[in-house]
PDB file of C-alpha atoms (C1' of nucleotides) in Angstrom:
ATOM      1  CA  UNK A   1     118.080 148.727 122.463  1.00 46.00           C
ATOM      2  CA  UNK A   2     115.075 148.038 120.277  1.00 48.00           C
ATOM      3  CA  UNK A   3     115.004 150.608 117.484  1.00 60.00           C
ATOM      4  CA  UNK A   4     112.191 149.103 115.514  1.00 75.00           C
ATOM      5  CA  UNK A   5     111.875 151.540 112.679  1.00 86.00           C
ATOM      6  CA  UNK A   6     110.247 149.047 110.367  1.00 92.00           C
ATOM      7  CA  UNK A   7     106.548 149.478 109.624  1.00 96.00           C
ATOM      8  CA  UNK A   8     104.252 146.459 109.498  1.00 96.00           C
ATOM      9  CA  UNK A   9     104.164 145.409 105.816  1.00 95.00           C
ATOM     10  CA  UNK A  10     100.386 144.982 105.999  1.00 96.00           C
ATOM     11  CA  UNK A  11     100.122 148.768 106.345  1.00 96.00           C
ATOM     12  CA  UNK A  12     101.502 149.490 102.877  1.00 96.00           C
ATOM     13  CA  UNK A  13      99.467 152.147 101.067  1.00 96.00           C
ATOM     14  CA  UNK A  14      99.635 154.153  97.872  1.00 93.00           C
ATOM     15  CA  UNK A  15      98.797 157.779  98.724  1.00 85.00           C
ATOM     16  CA  UNK A  16      98.474 158.729  95.058  1.00 85.00           C
ATOM     17  CA  UNK A  17      96.209 155.757  94.383  1.00 80.00           C
ATOM     18  CA  UNK A  18      94.044 156.639  97.361  1.00 84.00           C
ATOM     19  CA  UNK A  19      93.687 160.133  95.947  1.00 87.00           C
ATOM     20  CA  UNK A  20      94.552 161.742  99.255  1.00 89.00           C
ATOM     21  CA  UNK A  21      96.203 165.163  99.377  1.00 92.00           C
ATOM     22  CA  UNK A  22      98.630 166.181 102.111  1.00 95.00           C
ATOM     23  CA  UNK A  23      97.500 168.694 104.739  1.00 96.00           C
ATOM     24  CA  UNK A  24      99.280 172.042 104.511  1.00 97.00           C
ATOM     25  CA  UNK A  25     100.596 174.314 107.249  1.00 98.00           C
ATOM     26  CA  UNK A  26      97.411 176.358 107.857  1.00 98.00           C
ATOM     27  CA  UNK A  27      95.498 173.178 108.743  1.00 98.00           C
ATOM     28  CA  UNK A  28      97.795 172.583 111.729  1.00 97.00           C
ATOM     29  CA  UNK A  29      98.032 176.190 112.898  1.00 98.00           C
ATOM     30  CA  UNK A  30      94.320 176.295 113.802  1.00 98.00           C
ATOM     31  CA  UNK A  31      92.936 175.838 117.299  1.00 97.00           C
ATOM     32  CA  UNK A  32      93.985 172.544 118.860  1.00 97.00           C
ATOM     33  CA  UNK A  33      90.449 171.242 119.330  1.00 97.00           C
ATOM     34  CA  UNK A  34      89.622 171.988 115.689  1.00 98.00           C
ATOM     35  CA  UNK A  35      92.734 170.128 114.584  1.00 98.00           C
ATOM     36  CA  UNK A  36      91.960 167.198 116.882  1.00 97.00           C
ATOM     37  CA  UNK A  37      88.479 166.908 115.364  1.00 97.00           C
ATOM     38  CA  UNK A  38      89.806 167.391 111.858  1.00 97.00           C
ATOM     39  CA  UNK A  39      92.400 164.654 112.240  1.00 98.00           C
ATOM     40  CA  UNK A  40      89.754 161.985 112.846  1.00 97.00           C
ATOM     41  CA  UNK A  41      89.267 160.542 109.379  1.00 97.00           C
ATOM     42  CA  UNK A  42      92.607 161.852 108.094  1.00 97.00           C
ATOM     43  CA  UNK A  43      95.495 159.516 107.311  1.00 97.00           C
ATOM     44  CA  UNK A  44      98.979 159.354 108.752  1.00 97.00           C
ATOM     45  CA  UNK A  45     101.542 158.112 106.256  1.00 96.00           C
ATOM     46  CA  UNK A  46     105.232 157.411 106.629  1.00 96.00           C
ATOM     47  CA  UNK A  47     107.789 156.298 104.117  1.00 95.00           C
ATOM     48  CA  UNK A  48     110.226 153.450 104.529  1.00 95.00           C
ATOM     49  CA  UNK A  49     112.612 152.284 101.866  1.00 94.00           C
ATOM     50  CA  UNK A  50     110.760 154.076  99.118  1.00 94.00           C
ATOM     51  CA  UNK A  51     107.271 152.869 100.047  1.00 95.00           C
ATOM     52  CA  UNK A  52     104.455 154.443 102.012  1.00 96.00           C
ATOM     53  CA  UNK A  53     102.749 152.906 105.039  1.00 96.00           C
ATOM     54  CA  UNK A  54      99.826 154.352 106.914  1.00 96.00           C
ATOM     55  CA  UNK A  55      96.403 154.241 108.473  1.00 97.00           C
ATOM     56  CA  UNK A  56      93.213 156.237 108.825  1.00 97.00           C
ATOM     57  CA  UNK A  57      93.146 158.068 112.154  1.00 97.00           C
ATOM     58  CA  UNK A  58      90.063 157.183 114.219  1.00 97.00           C
ATOM     59  CA  UNK A  59      90.862 158.584 117.667  1.00 97.00           C
ATOM     60  CA  UNK A  60      92.655 161.709 118.917  1.00 97.00           C
ATOM     61  CA  UNK A  61      93.121 163.773 122.054  1.00 97.00           C
ATOM     62  CA  UNK A  62      93.790 167.505 122.377  1.00 97.00           C
ATOM     63  CA  UNK A  63      96.439 168.718 124.821  1.00 96.00           C
ATOM     64  CA  UNK A  64      96.033 172.397 125.540  1.00 96.00           C
ATOM     65  CA  UNK A  65      99.474 173.499 126.656  1.00 94.00           C
ATOM     66  CA  UNK A  66     100.373 175.654 129.632  1.00 94.00           C
ATOM     67  CA  UNK A  67      96.903 175.655 131.219  1.00 93.00           C
ATOM     68  CA  UNK A  68      96.375 171.913 130.813  1.00 95.00           C
ATOM     69  CA  UNK A  69      97.698 169.860 133.709  1.00 93.00           C
ATOM     70  CA  UNK A  70      97.691 166.748 131.542  1.00 94.00           C
ATOM     71  CA  UNK A  71     100.009 168.297 128.936  1.00 95.00           C
ATOM     72  CA  UNK A  72     103.758 167.867 129.092  1.00 95.00           C
ATOM     73  CA  UNK A  73     104.030 171.607 128.474  1.00 95.00           C
ATOM     74  CA  UNK A  74     101.808 172.398 131.469  1.00 94.00           C
ATOM     75  CA  UNK A  75     102.890 175.557 133.328  1.00 92.00           C
ATOM     76  CA  UNK A  76     105.350 176.320 130.577  1.00 93.00           C
ATOM     77  CA  UNK A  77     107.542 173.276 131.078  1.00 93.00           C
ATOM     78  CA  UNK A  78     110.216 173.287 128.425  1.00 92.00           C
ATOM     79  CA  UNK A  79     112.718 170.436 128.422  1.00 91.00           C
ATOM     80  CA  UNK A  80     114.584 168.824 125.542  1.00 92.00           C
ATOM     81  CA  UNK A  81     111.874 166.154 125.374  1.00 94.00           C
ATOM     82  CA  UNK A  82     109.003 168.648 125.106  1.00 95.00           C
ATOM     83  CA  UNK A  83     110.800 171.141 122.878  1.00 95.00           C
ATOM     84  CA  UNK A  84     109.039 169.997 119.668  1.00 96.00           C
ATOM     85  CA  UNK A  85     105.702 171.021 121.208  1.00 96.00           C
ATOM     86  CA  UNK A  86     106.920 174.610 120.931  1.00 96.00           C
ATOM     87  CA  UNK A  87     107.511 174.285 117.197  1.00 96.00           C
ATOM     88  CA  UNK A  88     105.239 175.653 114.487  1.00 97.00           C
ATOM     89  CA  UNK A  89     102.017 173.756 113.806  1.00 97.00           C
ATOM     90  CA  UNK A  90     102.557 170.739 111.593  1.00 97.00           C
ATOM     91  CA  UNK A  91     105.499 169.126 113.358  1.00 97.00           C
ATOM     92  CA  UNK A  92     105.668 165.769 115.089  1.00 97.00           C
ATOM     93  CA  UNK A  93     106.155 165.325 118.847  1.00 97.00           C
ATOM     94  CA  UNK A  94     106.984 161.768 119.892  1.00 97.00           C
ATOM     95  CA  UNK A  95     107.635 160.724 123.485  1.00 96.00           C
ATOM     96  CA  UNK A  96     108.210 157.503 125.383  1.00 95.00           C
ATOM     97  CA  UNK A  97     105.746 156.360 128.058  1.00 95.00           C
ATOM     98  CA  UNK A  98     106.223 153.617 130.630  1.00 94.00           C
ATOM     99  CA  UNK A  99     109.737 153.108 129.373  1.00 92.00           C
ATOM    100  CA  UNK A 100     108.663 151.240 126.264  1.00 93.00           C
ATOM    101  CA  UNK A 101     105.871 152.741 124.189  1.00 95.00           C
ATOM    102  CA  UNK A 102     106.203 155.647 121.790  1.00 96.00           C
ATOM    103  CA  UNK A 103     103.278 158.078 121.406  1.00 96.00           C
ATOM    104  CA  UNK A 104     102.913 160.342 118.372  1.00 97.00           C
ATOM    105  CA  UNK A 105     101.463 163.838 118.499  1.00 97.00           C
ATOM    106  CA  UNK A 106     100.719 166.460 115.880  1.00 97.00           C
ATOM    107  CA  UNK A 107     101.870 169.903 117.022  1.00 97.00           C
ATOM    108  CA  UNK A 108      99.281 172.665 116.566  1.00 97.00           C
ATOM    109  CA  UNK A 109      99.075 176.473 116.543  1.00 97.00           C
ATOM    110  CA  UNK A 110     101.939 178.906 116.049  1.00 97.00           C
ATOM    111  CA  UNK A 111     105.574 178.531 116.984  1.00 96.00           C
ATOM    112  CA  UNK A 112     105.994 179.113 120.713  1.00 95.00           C
ATOM    113  CA  UNK A 113     102.503 177.868 121.629  1.00 96.00           C
ATOM    114  CA  UNK A 114     103.070 174.338 123.014  1.00 96.00           C
ATOM    115  CA  UNK A 115      99.845 172.512 122.136  1.00 97.00           C
ATOM    116  CA  UNK A 116      99.415 169.196 120.357  1.00 97.00           C
ATOM    117  CA  UNK A 117      97.072 166.374 119.382  1.00 97.00           C
ATOM    118  CA  UNK A 118      97.823 162.812 120.469  1.00 97.00           C
ATOM    119  CA  UNK A 119      97.122 160.195 117.813  1.00 97.00           C
ATOM    120  CA  UNK A 120      95.492 157.409 119.805  1.00 97.00           C
ATOM    121  CA  UNK A 121      94.288 154.958 117.167  1.00 97.00           C
ATOM    122  CA  UNK A 122      94.056 154.300 113.450  1.00 97.00           C
ATOM    123  CA  UNK A 123      92.688 151.756 110.988  1.00 96.00           C
ATOM    124  CA  UNK A 124      95.089 150.133 108.562  1.00 95.00           C
ATOM    125  CA  UNK A 125      94.210 149.583 104.910  1.00 95.00           C
ATOM    126  CA  UNK A 126      92.169 146.533 103.827  1.00 93.00           C
ATOM    127  CA  UNK A 127      93.986 143.375 104.808  1.00 92.00           C
ATOM    128  CA  UNK A 128      95.488 144.683 108.046  1.00 95.00           C
ATOM    129  CA  UNK A 129      94.091 143.423 111.383  1.00 94.00           C
ATOM    130  CA  UNK A 130      91.405 145.854 112.519  1.00 93.00           C
ATOM    131  CA  UNK A 131      92.989 146.501 115.912  1.00 93.00           C
ATOM    132  CA  UNK A 132      96.626 146.560 114.823  1.00 95.00           C
ATOM    133  CA  UNK A 133      96.860 150.309 115.483  1.00 96.00           C
ATOM    134  CA  UNK A 134      94.228 150.621 118.227  1.00 95.00           C
ATOM    135  CA  UNK A 135      96.160 152.511 120.895  1.00 96.00           C
ATOM    136  CA  UNK A 136      98.844 155.214 120.888  1.00 97.00           C
ATOM    137  CA  UNK A 137     101.678 152.763 121.526  1.00 96.00           C
ATOM    138  CA  UNK A 138     100.383 150.287 118.959  1.00 96.00           C
ATOM    139  CA  UNK A 139      99.970 153.030 116.358  1.00 97.00           C
ATOM    140  CA  UNK A 140     103.641 153.969 116.677  1.00 97.00           C
ATOM    141  CA  UNK A 141     104.810 150.368 116.828  1.00 96.00           C
ATOM    142  CA  UNK A 142     102.813 149.402 113.742  1.00 96.00           C
ATOM    143  CA  UNK A 143     104.118 152.304 111.709  1.00 97.00           C
ATOM    144  CA  UNK A 144     107.653 152.073 113.085  1.00 96.00           C
ATOM    145  CA  UNK A 145     107.595 155.565 114.574  1.00 96.00           C
ATOM    146  CA  UNK A 146     110.029 156.076 117.455  1.00 95.00           C
ATOM    147  CA  UNK A 147     111.176 159.004 119.600  1.00 94.00           C
ATOM    148  CA  UNK A 148     113.877 159.633 117.016  1.00 93.00           C
ATOM    149  CA  UNK A 149     111.097 161.059 114.866  1.00 95.00           C
ATOM    150  CA  UNK A 150     110.223 163.776 117.362  1.00 96.00           C
ATOM    151  CA  UNK A 151     110.505 167.233 115.819  1.00 95.00           C
ATOM    152  CA  UNK A 152     110.096 166.183 112.186  1.00 96.00           C
ATOM    153  CA  UNK A 153     108.090 168.394 109.881  1.00 97.00           C
ATOM    154  CA  UNK A 154     104.805 166.920 108.652  1.00 97.00           C
ATOM    155  CA  UNK A 155     104.490 169.445 105.837  1.00 96.00           C
ATOM    156  CA  UNK A 156     106.322 169.000 102.570  1.00 86.00           C
ATOM    157  CA  UNK A 157     108.678 166.360 103.939  1.00 87.00           C
ATOM    158  CA  UNK A 158     109.522 163.032 102.361  1.00 89.00           C
ATOM    159  CA  UNK A 159     109.211 160.824 105.449  1.00 93.00           C
ATOM    160  CA  UNK A 160     105.917 161.577 107.289  1.00 95.00           C
ATOM    161  CA  UNK A 161     102.736 163.282 106.250  1.00 96.00           C
ATOM    162  CA  UNK A 162      99.128 163.795 107.247  1.00 97.00           C
ATOM    163  CA  UNK A 163      96.689 163.243 104.372  1.00 96.00           C
ATOM    164  CA  UNK A 164      93.206 164.635 104.101  1.00 94.00           C
ATOM    165  CA  UNK A 165      90.578 161.917 104.428  1.00 92.00           C
ATOM    166  CA  UNK A 166      87.448 161.597 102.380  1.00 90.00           C
ATOM    167  CA  UNK A 167      84.067 162.104 104.007  1.00 89.00           C
ATOM    168  CA  UNK A 168      83.289 163.153 107.565  1.00 93.00           C
ATOM    169  CA  UNK A 169      83.167 160.481 110.236  1.00 97.00           C
ATOM    170  CA  UNK A 170      80.461 160.608 112.908  1.00 96.00           C
ATOM    171  CA  UNK A 171      82.338 161.983 115.906  1.00 96.00           C
ATOM    172  CA  UNK A 172      81.977 161.050 119.543  1.00 95.00           C
ATOM    173  CA  UNK A 173      83.526 163.015 122.417  1.00 95.00           C
ATOM    174  CA  UNK A 174      84.745 161.892 125.840  1.00 93.00           C
ATOM    175  CA  UNK A 175      87.255 162.580 128.598  1.00 92.00           C
ATOM    176  CA  UNK A 176      90.875 161.767 127.869  1.00 94.00           C
ATOM    177  CA  UNK A 177      92.416 158.411 128.738  1.00 93.00           C
ATOM    178  CA  UNK A 178      95.095 157.766 131.358  1.00 92.00           C
ATOM    179  CA  UNK A 179      95.401 161.218 132.933  1.00 92.00           C
ATOM    180  CA  UNK A 180      93.684 160.800 136.299  1.00 88.00           C
ATOM    181  CA  UNK A 181      96.492 162.764 137.935  1.00 89.00           C
ATOM    182  CA  UNK A 182      95.521 165.919 135.999  1.00 90.00           C
ATOM    183  CA  UNK A 183      93.078 167.402 138.518  1.00 87.00           C
ATOM    184  CA  UNK A 184      90.219 169.333 136.975  1.00 90.00           C
ATOM    185  CA  UNK A 185      91.642 168.885 133.473  1.00 92.00           C
ATOM    186  CA  UNK A 186      90.894 165.173 133.585  1.00 90.00           C
ATOM    187  CA  UNK A 187      87.222 165.990 133.082  1.00 92.00           C
ATOM    188  CA  UNK A 188      87.715 168.087 129.961  1.00 95.00           C
ATOM    189  CA  UNK A 189      85.984 166.632 126.868  1.00 95.00           C
ATOM    190  CA  UNK A 190      89.051 166.543 124.645  1.00 96.00           C
ATOM    191  CA  UNK A 191      89.003 163.031 123.219  1.00 96.00           C
ATOM    192  CA  UNK A 192      87.469 162.618 119.768  1.00 96.00           C
ATOM    193  CA  UNK A 193      86.795 159.395 117.951  1.00 96.00           C
ATOM    194  CA  UNK A 194      84.962 157.849 115.040  1.00 96.00           C
ATOM    195  CA  UNK A 195      81.921 156.248 116.624  1.00 93.00           C
ATOM    196  CA  UNK A 196      81.639 153.788 113.743  1.00 94.00           C
ATOM    197  CA  UNK A 197      85.198 152.456 113.942  1.00 94.00           C
ATOM    198  CA  UNK A 198      86.153 149.117 115.481  1.00 93.00           C
ATOM    199  CA  UNK A 199      89.713 150.353 115.932  1.00 94.00           C
ATOM    200  CA  UNK A 200      88.980 152.866 118.704  1.00 94.00           C
ATOM    201  CA  UNK A 201      91.193 151.924 121.659  1.00 92.00           C
ATOM    202  CA  UNK A 202      88.838 152.051 124.663  1.00 80.00           C
ATOM    203  CA  UNK A 203      85.158 151.302 124.363  1.00 60.00           C
ATOM    204  CA  UNK A 204      82.619 152.046 126.956  1.00 53.00           C
TER     205      UNK A 204
ATOM    206  C1'  DC B   1      83.991 139.997 131.976  1.00 53.81           C
ATOM    207  C1'  DA B   2      86.741 142.861 135.517  1.00 53.81           C
ATOM    208  C1'  DC B   3      90.705 143.887 137.614  1.00 53.81           C
ATOM    209  C1'  DA B   4      95.899 143.205 138.673  1.00 53.81           C
ATOM    210  C1'  DT B   5     100.606 143.097 137.396  1.00 53.81           C
ATOM    211  C1'  DG B   6     105.138 143.447 135.176  1.00 53.81           C
ATOM    212  C1'  DA B   7     108.009 145.486 131.770  1.00 53.81           C
ATOM    213  C1'  DT B   8     111.369 149.459 131.520  1.00 53.81           C
ATOM    214  C1'  DC B   9     113.360 154.245 131.411  1.00 53.81           C
ATOM    215  C1'  DG B  10     113.232 159.381 130.860  1.00 53.81           C
ATOM    216  C1'  DC B  11     111.788 163.046 133.403  1.00 53.81           C
ATOM    217  C1'  DC B  12     110.540 165.528 137.376  1.00 53.81           C
ATOM    218  C1'  DT B  13     110.796 166.336 142.512  1.00 53.81           C
TER     219       DT B  13
ATOM    220  C1'  DG C   1     113.171 157.761 144.233  1.00 53.81           C
ATOM    221  C1'  DG C   2     108.491 157.748 142.076  1.00 53.81           C
ATOM    222  C1'  DC C   3     105.678 157.516 138.442  1.00 53.81           C
ATOM    223  C1'  DG C   4     103.707 157.877 133.725  1.00 53.81           C
ATOM    224  C1'  DA C   5      99.172 160.607 127.424  1.00 53.81           C
ATOM    225  C1'  DT C   6     100.565 151.828 127.596  1.00 53.81           C
ATOM    226  C1'  DC C   7     100.063 147.042 126.570  1.00 53.81           C
ATOM    227  C1'  DA C   8      99.967 142.000 126.980  1.00 53.81           C
ATOM    228  C1'  DT C   9      99.165 138.532 129.925  1.00 53.81           C
ATOM    229  C1'  DG C  10      97.416 136.423 133.979  1.00 53.81           C
ATOM    230  C1'  DT C  11      94.000 135.514 137.669  1.00 53.81           C
ATOM    231  C1'  DG C  12      89.394 134.977 139.395  1.00 53.81           C
ATOM    232  C1'  DG C  13      84.170 135.325 139.191  1.00 53.81           C
TER     233       DG C  13
END
DNA sequence: CACATGATCGCCT
DNA sequence: GGCGATCATGTGG
């Protein structure tokens, strides 16, 4: 099996040097749409062998739990895979799609409320190819995040964190990508992205 | 540029 | 047994 846990070296960052503070629990316990909007412009950072690697998030999607046909927790589904979605806000939910790509989500709201925000794209630091992380599978591959990371705490841990960005990006809103099976929910405007970023995964 | 396809496997029916 | 919160590559216009 391919357990590529190694981040791309071009994504090395220094969180202290960037002056970015980690998001705390209350940030993630808010409404899922608010978190999805707030994560655009924030950074995801993960540590590997004592160094930090990360990117600035430029595209997210909200998944609204039991009433959202596109969500894995739709209708209260609760399997071992989805279990981390039921955790307290501020945990990671990572799943495998199409048998080969990992997708990372930030769990929102209180424990027992299975909602989350999919991280669809990010920009690496200066020196990294602009589109290295432009897509949910590429984001995980670039940072070396696999399904083994599902359930990890994003708050106060030593391996993954979300860092507050500086400044507010200009946001654009659209329907979510790749969920045409979701009935009415496929029309919901739950995708948020930085309209000035070249790293957004799907352009119109 | 716009599709079309294959890869590959966990989860649901 | 079918299909997916994807991606890279290939074909054709």
